[in-house]
Short mmCIF file of C-alpha atoms and ligand atoms in Angstrom, two decimals:
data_model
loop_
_atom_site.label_atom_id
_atom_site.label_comp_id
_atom_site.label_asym_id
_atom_site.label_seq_id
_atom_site.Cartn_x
_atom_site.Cartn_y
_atom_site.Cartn_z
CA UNK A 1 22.12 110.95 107.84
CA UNK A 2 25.68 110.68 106.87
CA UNK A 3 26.97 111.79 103.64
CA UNK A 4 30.64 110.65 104.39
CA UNK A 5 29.38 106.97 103.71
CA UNK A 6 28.60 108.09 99.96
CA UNK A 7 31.65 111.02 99.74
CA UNK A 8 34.69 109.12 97.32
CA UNK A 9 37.85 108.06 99.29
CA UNK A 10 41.12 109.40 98.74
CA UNK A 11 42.67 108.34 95.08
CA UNK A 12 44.95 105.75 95.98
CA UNK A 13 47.18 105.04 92.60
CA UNK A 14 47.98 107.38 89.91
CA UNK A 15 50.15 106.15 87.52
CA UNK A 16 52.74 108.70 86.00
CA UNK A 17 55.18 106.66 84.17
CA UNK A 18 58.78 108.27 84.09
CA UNK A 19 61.79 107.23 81.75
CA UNK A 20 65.22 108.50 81.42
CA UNK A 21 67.92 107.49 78.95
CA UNK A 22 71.41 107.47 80.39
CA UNK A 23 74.51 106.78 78.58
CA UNK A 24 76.33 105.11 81.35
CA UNK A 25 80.26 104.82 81.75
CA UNK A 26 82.21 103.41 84.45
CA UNK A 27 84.75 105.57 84.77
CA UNK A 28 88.68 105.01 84.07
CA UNK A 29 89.31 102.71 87.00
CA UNK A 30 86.37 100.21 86.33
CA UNK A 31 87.00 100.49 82.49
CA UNK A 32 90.68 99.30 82.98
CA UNK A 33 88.71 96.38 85.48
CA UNK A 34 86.37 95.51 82.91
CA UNK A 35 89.29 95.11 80.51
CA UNK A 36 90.77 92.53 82.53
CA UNK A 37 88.10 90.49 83.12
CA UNK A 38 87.37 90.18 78.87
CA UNK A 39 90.92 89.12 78.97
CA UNK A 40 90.02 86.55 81.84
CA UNK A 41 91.80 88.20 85.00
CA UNK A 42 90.94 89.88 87.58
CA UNK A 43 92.62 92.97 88.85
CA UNK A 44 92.48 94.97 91.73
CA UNK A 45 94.22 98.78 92.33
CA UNK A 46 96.44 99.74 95.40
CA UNK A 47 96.05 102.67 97.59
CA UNK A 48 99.38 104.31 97.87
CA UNK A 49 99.17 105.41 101.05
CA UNK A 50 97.20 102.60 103.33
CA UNK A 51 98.22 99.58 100.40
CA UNK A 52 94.96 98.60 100.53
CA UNK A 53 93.98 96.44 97.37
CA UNK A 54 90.79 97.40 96.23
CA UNK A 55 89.00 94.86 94.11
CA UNK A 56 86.47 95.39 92.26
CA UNK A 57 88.30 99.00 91.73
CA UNK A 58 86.71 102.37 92.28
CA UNK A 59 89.64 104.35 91.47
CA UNK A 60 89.71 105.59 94.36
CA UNK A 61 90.68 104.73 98.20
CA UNK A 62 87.32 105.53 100.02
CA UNK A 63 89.22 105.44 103.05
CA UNK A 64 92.12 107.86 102.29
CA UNK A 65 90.80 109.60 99.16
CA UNK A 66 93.08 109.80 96.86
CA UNK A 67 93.57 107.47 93.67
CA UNK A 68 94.68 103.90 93.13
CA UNK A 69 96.56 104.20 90.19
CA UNK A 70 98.97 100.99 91.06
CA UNK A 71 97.20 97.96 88.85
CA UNK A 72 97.11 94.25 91.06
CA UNK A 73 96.81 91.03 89.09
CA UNK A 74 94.94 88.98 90.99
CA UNK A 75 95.02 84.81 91.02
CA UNK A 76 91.25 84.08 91.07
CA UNK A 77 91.60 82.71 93.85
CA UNK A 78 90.01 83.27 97.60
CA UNK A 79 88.71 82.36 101.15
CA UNK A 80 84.83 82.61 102.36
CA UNK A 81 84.66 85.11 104.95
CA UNK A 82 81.33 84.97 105.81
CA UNK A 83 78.13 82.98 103.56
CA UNK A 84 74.60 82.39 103.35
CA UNK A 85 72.08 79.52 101.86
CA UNK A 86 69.05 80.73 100.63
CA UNK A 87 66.15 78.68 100.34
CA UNK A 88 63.66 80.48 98.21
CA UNK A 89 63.78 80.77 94.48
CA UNK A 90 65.41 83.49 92.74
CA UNK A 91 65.73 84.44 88.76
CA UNK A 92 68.08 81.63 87.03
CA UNK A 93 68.69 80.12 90.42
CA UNK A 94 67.82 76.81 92.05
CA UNK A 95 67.34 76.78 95.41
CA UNK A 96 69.43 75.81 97.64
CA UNK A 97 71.89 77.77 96.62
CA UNK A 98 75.05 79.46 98.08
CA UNK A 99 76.54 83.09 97.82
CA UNK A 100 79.40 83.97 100.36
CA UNK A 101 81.56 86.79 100.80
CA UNK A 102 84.99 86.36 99.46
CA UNK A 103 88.00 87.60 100.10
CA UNK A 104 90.35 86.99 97.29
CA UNK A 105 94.23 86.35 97.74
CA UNK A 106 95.98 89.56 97.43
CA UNK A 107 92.95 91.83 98.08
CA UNK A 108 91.55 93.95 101.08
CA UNK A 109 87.98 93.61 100.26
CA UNK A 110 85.92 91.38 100.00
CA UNK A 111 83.38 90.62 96.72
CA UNK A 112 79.77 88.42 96.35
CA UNK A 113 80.06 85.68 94.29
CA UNK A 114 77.91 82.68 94.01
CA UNK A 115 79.30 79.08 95.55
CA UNK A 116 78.21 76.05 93.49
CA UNK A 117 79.89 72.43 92.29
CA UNK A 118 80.01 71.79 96.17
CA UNK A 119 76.96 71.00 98.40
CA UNK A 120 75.64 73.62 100.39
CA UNK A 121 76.14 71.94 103.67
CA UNK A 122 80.07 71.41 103.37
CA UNK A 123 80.12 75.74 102.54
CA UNK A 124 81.96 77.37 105.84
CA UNK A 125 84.12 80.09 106.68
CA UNK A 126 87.29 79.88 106.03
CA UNK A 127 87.09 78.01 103.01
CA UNK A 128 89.54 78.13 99.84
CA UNK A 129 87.52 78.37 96.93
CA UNK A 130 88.42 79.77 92.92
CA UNK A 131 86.99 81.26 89.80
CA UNK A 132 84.93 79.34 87.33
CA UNK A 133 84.93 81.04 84.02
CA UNK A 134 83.10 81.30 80.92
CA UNK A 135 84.20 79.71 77.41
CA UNK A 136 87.31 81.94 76.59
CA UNK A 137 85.15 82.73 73.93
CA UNK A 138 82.33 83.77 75.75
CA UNK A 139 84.58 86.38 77.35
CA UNK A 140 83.15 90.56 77.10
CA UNK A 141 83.64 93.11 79.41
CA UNK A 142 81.40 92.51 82.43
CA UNK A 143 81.63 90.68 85.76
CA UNK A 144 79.30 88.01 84.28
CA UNK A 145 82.58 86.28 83.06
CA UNK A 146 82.71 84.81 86.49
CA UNK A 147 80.15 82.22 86.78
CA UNK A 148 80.98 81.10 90.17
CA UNK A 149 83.44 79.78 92.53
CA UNK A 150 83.98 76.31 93.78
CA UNK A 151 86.19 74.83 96.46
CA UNK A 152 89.58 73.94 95.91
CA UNK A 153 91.94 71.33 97.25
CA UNK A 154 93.64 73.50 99.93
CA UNK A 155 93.20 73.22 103.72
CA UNK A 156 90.82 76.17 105.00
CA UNK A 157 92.69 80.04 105.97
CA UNK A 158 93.55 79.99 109.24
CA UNK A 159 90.88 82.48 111.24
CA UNK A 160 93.20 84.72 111.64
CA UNK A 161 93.76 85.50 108.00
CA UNK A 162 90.32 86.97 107.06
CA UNK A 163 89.03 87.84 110.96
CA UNK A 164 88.97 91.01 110.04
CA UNK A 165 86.74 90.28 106.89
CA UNK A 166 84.15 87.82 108.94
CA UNK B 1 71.13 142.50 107.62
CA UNK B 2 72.64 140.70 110.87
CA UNK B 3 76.39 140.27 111.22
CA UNK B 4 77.73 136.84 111.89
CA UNK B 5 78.76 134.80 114.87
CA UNK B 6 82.02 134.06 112.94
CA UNK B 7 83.54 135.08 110.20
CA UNK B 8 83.31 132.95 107.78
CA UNK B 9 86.10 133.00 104.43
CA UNK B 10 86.31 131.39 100.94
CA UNK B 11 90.38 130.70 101.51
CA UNK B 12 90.94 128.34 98.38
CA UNK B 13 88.86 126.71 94.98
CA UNK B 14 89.41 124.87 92.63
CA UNK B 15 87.21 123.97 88.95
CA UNK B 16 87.10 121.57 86.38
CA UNK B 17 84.68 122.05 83.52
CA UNK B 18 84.17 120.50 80.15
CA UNK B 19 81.48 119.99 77.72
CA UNK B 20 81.21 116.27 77.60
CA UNK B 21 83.91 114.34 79.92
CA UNK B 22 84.15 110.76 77.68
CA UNK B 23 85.83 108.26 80.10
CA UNK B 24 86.11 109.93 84.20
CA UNK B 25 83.27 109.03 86.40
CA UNK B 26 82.45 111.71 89.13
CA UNK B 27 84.71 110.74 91.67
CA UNK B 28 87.76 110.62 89.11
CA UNK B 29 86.65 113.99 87.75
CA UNK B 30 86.67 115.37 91.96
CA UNK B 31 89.86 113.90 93.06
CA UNK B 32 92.66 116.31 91.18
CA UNK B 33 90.03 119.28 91.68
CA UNK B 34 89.24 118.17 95.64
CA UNK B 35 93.61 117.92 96.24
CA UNK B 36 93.79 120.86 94.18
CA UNK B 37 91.93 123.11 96.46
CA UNK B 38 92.96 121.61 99.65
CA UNK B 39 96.94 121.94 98.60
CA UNK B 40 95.76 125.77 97.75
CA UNK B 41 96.27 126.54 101.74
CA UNK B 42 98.40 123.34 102.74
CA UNK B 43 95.36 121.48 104.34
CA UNK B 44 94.83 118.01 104.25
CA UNK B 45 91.09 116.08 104.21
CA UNK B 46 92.03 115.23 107.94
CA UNK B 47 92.06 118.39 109.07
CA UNK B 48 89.15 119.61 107.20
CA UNK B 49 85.73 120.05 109.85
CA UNK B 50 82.72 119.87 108.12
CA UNK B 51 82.39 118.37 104.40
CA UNK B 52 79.14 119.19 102.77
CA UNK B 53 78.44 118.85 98.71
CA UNK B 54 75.59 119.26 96.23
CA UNK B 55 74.72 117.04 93.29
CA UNK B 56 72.07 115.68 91.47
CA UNK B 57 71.48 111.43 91.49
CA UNK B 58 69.22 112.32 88.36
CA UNK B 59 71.85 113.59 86.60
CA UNK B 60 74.16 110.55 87.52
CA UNK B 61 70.95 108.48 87.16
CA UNK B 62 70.97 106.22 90.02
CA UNK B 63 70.01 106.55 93.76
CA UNK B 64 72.25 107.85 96.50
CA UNK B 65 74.65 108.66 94.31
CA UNK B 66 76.21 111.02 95.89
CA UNK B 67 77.11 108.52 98.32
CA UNK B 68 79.43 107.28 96.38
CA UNK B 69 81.44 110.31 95.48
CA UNK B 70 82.55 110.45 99.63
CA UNK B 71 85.13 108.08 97.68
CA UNK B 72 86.85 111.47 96.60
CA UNK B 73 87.38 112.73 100.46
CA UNK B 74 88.12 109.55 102.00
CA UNK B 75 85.50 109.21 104.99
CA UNK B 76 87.86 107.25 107.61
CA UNK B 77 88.23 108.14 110.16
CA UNK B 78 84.49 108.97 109.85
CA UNK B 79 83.56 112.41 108.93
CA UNK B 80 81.47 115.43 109.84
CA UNK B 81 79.28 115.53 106.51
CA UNK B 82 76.35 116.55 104.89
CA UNK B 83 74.76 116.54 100.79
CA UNK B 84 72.16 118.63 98.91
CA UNK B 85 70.60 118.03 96.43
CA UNK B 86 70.97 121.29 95.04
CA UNK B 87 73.69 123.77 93.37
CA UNK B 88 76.72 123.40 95.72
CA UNK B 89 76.04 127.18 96.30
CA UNK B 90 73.49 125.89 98.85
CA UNK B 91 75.96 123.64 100.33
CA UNK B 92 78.43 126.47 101.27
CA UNK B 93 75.41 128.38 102.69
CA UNK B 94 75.29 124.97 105.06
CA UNK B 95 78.92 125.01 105.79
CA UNK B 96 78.42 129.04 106.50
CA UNK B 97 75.49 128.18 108.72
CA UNK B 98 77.79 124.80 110.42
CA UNK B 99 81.16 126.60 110.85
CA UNK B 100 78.87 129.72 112.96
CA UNK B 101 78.72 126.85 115.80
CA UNK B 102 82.28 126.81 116.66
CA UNK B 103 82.85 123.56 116.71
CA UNK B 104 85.01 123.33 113.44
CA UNK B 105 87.42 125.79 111.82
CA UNK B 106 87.27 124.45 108.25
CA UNK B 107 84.85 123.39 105.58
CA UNK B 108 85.32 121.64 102.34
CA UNK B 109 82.28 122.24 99.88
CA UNK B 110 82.11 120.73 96.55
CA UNK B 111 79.71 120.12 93.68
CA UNK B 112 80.00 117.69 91.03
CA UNK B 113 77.65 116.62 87.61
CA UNK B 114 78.10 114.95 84.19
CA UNK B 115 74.91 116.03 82.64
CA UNK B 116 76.20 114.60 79.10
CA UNK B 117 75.61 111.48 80.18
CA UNK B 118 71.49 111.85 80.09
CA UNK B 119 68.86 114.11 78.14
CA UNK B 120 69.42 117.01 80.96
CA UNK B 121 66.41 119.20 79.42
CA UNK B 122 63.83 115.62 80.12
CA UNK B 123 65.68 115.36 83.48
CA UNK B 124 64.53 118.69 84.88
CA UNK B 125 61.19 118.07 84.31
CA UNK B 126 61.45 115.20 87.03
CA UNK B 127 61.46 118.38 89.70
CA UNK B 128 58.11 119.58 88.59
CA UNK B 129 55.27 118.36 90.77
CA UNK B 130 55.13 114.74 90.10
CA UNK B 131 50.94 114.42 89.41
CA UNK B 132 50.30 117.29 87.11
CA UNK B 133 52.98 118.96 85.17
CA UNK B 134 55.80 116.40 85.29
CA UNK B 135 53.76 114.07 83.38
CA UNK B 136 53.58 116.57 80.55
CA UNK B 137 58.03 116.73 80.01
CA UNK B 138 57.73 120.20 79.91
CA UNK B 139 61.63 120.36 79.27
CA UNK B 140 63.94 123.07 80.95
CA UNK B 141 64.07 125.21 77.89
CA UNK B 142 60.40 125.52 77.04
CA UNK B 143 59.51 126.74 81.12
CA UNK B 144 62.69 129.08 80.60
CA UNK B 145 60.89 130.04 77.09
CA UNK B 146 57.64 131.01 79.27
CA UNK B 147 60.05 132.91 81.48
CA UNK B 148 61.05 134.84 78.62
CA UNK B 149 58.05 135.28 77.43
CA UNK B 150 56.43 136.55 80.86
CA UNK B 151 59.29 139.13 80.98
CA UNK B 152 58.15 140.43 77.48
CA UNK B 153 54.67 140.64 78.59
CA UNK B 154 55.08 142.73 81.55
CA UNK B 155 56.93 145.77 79.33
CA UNK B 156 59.76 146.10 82.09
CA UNK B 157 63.03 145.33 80.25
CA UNK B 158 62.46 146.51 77.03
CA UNK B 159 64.62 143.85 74.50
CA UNK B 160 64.13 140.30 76.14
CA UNK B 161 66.82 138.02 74.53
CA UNK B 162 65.53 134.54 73.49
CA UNK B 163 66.04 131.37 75.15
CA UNK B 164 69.22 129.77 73.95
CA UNK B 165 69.34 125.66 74.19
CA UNK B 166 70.18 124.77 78.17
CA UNK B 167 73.86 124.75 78.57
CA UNK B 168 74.78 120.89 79.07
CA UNK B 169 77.88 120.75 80.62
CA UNK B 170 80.21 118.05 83.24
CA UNK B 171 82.47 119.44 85.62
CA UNK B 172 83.30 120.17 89.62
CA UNK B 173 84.11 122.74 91.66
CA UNK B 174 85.79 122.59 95.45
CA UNK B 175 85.86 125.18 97.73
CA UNK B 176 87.77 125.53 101.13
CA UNK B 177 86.06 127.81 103.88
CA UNK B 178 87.39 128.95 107.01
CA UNK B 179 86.80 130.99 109.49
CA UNK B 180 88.17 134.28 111.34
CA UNK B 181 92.13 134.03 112.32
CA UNK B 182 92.18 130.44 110.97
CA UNK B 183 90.91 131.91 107.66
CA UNK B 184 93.61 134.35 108.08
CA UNK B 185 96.44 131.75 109.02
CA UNK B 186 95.56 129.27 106.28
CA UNK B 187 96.13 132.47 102.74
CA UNK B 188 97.29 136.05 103.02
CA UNK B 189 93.66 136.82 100.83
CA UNK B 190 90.78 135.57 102.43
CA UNK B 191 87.63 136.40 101.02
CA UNK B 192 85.31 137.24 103.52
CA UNK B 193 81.36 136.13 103.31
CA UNK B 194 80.10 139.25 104.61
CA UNK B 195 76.36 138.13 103.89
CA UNK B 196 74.44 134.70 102.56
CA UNK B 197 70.57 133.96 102.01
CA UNK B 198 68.49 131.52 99.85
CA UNK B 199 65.03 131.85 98.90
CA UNK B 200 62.73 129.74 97.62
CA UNK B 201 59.29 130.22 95.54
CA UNK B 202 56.09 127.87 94.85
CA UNK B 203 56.65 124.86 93.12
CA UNK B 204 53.51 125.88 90.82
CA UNK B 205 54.69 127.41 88.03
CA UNK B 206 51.14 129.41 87.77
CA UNK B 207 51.23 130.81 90.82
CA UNK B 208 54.42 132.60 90.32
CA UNK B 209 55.08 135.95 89.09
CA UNK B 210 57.79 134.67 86.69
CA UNK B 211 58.21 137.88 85.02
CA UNK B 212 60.73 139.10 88.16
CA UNK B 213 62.68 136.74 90.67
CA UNK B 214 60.88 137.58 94.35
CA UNK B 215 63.56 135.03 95.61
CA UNK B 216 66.86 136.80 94.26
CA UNK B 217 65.48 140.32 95.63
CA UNK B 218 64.90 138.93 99.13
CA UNK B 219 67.55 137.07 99.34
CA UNK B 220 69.71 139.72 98.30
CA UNK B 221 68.35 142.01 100.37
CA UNK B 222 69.05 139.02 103.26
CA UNK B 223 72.59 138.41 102.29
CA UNK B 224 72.99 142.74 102.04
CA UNK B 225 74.10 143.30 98.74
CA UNK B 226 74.55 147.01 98.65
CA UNK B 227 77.66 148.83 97.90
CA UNK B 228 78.59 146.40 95.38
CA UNK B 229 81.56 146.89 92.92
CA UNK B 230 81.43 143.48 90.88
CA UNK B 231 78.94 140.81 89.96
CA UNK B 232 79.47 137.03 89.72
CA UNK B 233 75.22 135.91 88.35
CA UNK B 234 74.30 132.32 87.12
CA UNK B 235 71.91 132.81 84.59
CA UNK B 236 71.29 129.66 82.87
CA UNK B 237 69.90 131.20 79.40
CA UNK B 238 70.22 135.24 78.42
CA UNK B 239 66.97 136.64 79.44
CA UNK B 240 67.97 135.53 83.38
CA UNK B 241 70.95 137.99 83.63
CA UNK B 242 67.61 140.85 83.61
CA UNK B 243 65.79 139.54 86.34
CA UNK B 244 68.99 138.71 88.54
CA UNK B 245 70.19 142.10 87.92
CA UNK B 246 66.31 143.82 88.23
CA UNK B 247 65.98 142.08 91.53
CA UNK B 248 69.40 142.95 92.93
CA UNK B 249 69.56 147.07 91.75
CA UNK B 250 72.86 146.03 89.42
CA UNK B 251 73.21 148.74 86.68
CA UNK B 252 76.63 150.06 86.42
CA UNK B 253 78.89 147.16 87.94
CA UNK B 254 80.69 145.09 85.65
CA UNK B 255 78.83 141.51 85.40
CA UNK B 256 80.39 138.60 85.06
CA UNK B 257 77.80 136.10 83.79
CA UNK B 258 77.87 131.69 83.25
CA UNK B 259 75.83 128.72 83.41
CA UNK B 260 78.07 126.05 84.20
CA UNK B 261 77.35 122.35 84.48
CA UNK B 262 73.92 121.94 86.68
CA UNK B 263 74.57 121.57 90.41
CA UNK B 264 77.70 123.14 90.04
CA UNK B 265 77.51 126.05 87.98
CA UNK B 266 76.35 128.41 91.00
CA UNK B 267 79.50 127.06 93.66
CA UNK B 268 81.72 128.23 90.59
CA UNK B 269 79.88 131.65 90.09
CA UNK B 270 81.01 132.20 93.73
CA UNK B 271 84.31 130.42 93.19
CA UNK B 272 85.72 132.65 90.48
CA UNK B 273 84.11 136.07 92.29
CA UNK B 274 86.54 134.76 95.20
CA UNK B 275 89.35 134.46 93.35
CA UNK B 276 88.89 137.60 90.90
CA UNK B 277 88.43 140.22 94.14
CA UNK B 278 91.08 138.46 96.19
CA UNK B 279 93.40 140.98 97.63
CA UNK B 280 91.71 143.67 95.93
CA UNK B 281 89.57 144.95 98.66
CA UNK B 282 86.48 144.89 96.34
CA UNK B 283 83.24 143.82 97.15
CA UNK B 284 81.37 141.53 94.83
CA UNK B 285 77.94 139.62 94.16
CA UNK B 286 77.50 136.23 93.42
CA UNK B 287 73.89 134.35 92.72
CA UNK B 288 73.16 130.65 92.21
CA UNK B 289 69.84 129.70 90.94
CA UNK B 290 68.11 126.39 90.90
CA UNK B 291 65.14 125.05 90.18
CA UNK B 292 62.79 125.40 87.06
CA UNK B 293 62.80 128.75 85.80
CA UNK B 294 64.58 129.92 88.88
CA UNK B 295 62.69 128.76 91.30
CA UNK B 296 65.53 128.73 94.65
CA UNK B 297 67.89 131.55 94.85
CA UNK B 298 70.97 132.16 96.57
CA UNK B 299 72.60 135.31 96.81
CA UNK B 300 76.13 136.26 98.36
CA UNK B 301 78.44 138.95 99.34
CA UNK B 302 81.94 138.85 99.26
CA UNK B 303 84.45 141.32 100.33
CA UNK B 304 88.33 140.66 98.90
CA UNK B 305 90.54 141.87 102.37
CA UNK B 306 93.42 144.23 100.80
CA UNK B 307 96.94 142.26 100.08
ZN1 ZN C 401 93.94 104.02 101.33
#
């Protein structure tokens, strides 16, 4: 006779909620980046030792470690360095839809953005694509400002220009 | 207590503390204090072996945090490297434990927090065991309060003061280690580590005798505090600076007591014990605690070689 059959199995869910309040600030460097961007620009900081333009800013070079203090103005403006179409829904986006890797002009790094007012087939690497804003009075201090990017009449970066990025 | 491999010194350190910091983020509030230490003794982060720091990603309140504060060193080329999630204290214990494999000379150990930034009593309670007692947000000050209270109970230290409101404070500390004639090339006062040992107790609260630290005693008596001619404790509320000194025999030294911001407060107890017996020839004590009411102690000797 087996009284394992009858014994209750392990508890499998407890539920414990926990919630924290955080007052959260981004620092000097990302304040001065959120700035910019309610203002409609995007800026980027310099290393001072490897020149490296950081964008978005950090406030510091993660490669040398010391601060960017040098501000960049930054066109808007950038190549696709490397993309990908997803097929599946997502919150507040259609399907298929686009986000790429982008390297803007002037800047070492490269930022996620989302790639629309094109179809997804034409997307590829190398391509020269810009900022889309919000209203100008739509503009507050977050990265939200940005609603996209879209191509732009230019002929694609050569490879060599964003290799490194890809 | 057994002697090291290597000697291992504290050679440079450097602190920033401050009760609320409005506008820097961690890694702005590391950088000065990091380049700070490592100009102490002329080193640069490239030359530095083994880089090892303690923090809390629930104080900064979001995951691998501390990932993000490698910004402050600059990992490239990549780096030897290493994180607790503890009181830097128990980082330099690492780097004392790394450097004794010869492979590296130097250590950098920091510590970094901005408690402000949260509700740092309802934080704490997110280290008590997660099915039973966490679920009740006993907060930091009402376990130290049963502390207190145990201490009172047990008739051994006559006045027990009460429990003042947990110290919230942001700041870092860096420290620079190094070892033997490296130690010696680097600052004409090395502070030698002449012992180091952590202990830590049950997680249940109940099943601890919280009325005396059995962690600080053995670890003290690991790390061979005897002999002692200063004392460096972190006591995070009054009634702590009893047990510490109870556990560790301290009745006539001078004792230099401090809280400090969470995660960092014990790396600066051992910080500013370095830098008051350097050159002096003195030997001091330094504790870090962590943990609710104290449950992981670390205990250290330092010895201040004669200018
Ligand atoms: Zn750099």
């Amino acid at each position: 006779m087996s009284e394992t059959a009858e014994a209750p199995g392990p508890v499998t869910i407890v539920e414990t909620p926990i919630h924290l309040d955080y007052k959260f600030t981004p620092g000097v460097a990302q304040s001065r980046f959120l700035r910019a961007l309610e203002r409609g620009e995007i800026t980027g900081q310099r290393c001072p030792k490897c020149q490296k333009v950081y964008v978005p800013p950090r406030g510091a070079c993660s490669m040398c470690g010391v601060a960017t203090d040098e501000e960049v103005k930054l066109s808007g403006k950038g190549t696709i360095t490397t993309f990908c179409v997803t097929q599946i829904p997502s919150p507040g986006l259609v399907p298929p839809y686009v986000t790429a890797w982008i390297r803007l002009d002037g800047s070492d790094i490269t930022s996620m953005f989302l790639i629309q007012e094109c179809d997804p087939a034409e997307v590829r690497l190398g391509m020269r694509v810009e900022a889309v804003w919000v209203e100008e009075s739509e503009l507050v201090p977050d990265l939200g400002n940005i609603k996209y990017f879209r191509p732009i009449d230019e002929p694609d970066a050569e490879y060599e220009t964003y290799k490194d990025y890809v | 207590m057994k002697s090291f491999l290597r000697d291992v010194a504290i050679v440079a350190s450097a602190t920033f503390e401050t009760p609320s910091e409005p506008s820097r983020n961690e890694v702005e509030m590391l950088l000065p204090v990091i380049h700070d230490a490592l100009g102490q003794v002329g080193l640069s982060q490239g030359e530095i072996g083994f880089t090892v720091s303690g923090s809390s990603d629930y104080l900064q309140g979001y995951t691998f945090a501390f990932v993000g504060a490698l910004d402050a060193v600059g990992a490239w080329p990549p780096i030897r490297e290493s994180h607790l999630e503890m009181d830097g204290a128990f980082a330099l214990a690492e780097a004392v434990a790394y450097l004794q494999e010869g492979h590296v000379d130097t250590a950098l150990v920091y510590a970094f927090a901005r408690p402000s930034r949260g509700d740092l009593d309802r934080t704490l309670s997110v280290q008590l065991d997660p099915y039973t007692v966490a679920p009740l947000w006993p907060d930091a000050r009402g376990l130290a309060g049963l502390q207190a209270q145990a201490m009172r109970d047990s008739g051994r230290y006559g006045d027990v003061p009460d429990v003042t409101p947990t110290y919230v404070g942001d700041g870092v500390t860096a420290v620079i280690l190094a070892t033997g004639d490296r130690a010696r090339e680097l600052t004409k006062t090395p502070v030698w580590i002449r012992g180091i040992d952590h202990r830590i107790e049950a997680q249940m609260l109940g099943l601890r005798d919280l009325g005396s630290s059995a962690s600080t005693k053995l670890a003290g008596e690991g790390a061979g505090a005897t002999n002692i001619d200063e004392a460096y404790l972190h006591v995070l509320y009054p009634h702590q600076e009893l047990l510490v000194k109870d556990a560790l025999g301290l009745d006539r030294q001078p004792v230099n007591t401090a809280a400090g911001p969470m995660m960092v407060g014990g790396l600066e107890r051992l910080a500013t014990a370095a830098k008051s017996i350097a050159g002096t020839g003195k030997r001091a004590v330094a504790t870090a605690t962590s943990g609710a009411c104290m449950q992981q102690n670390l205990v250290a000797v330092l010895e201040g070689a004669a200018a």
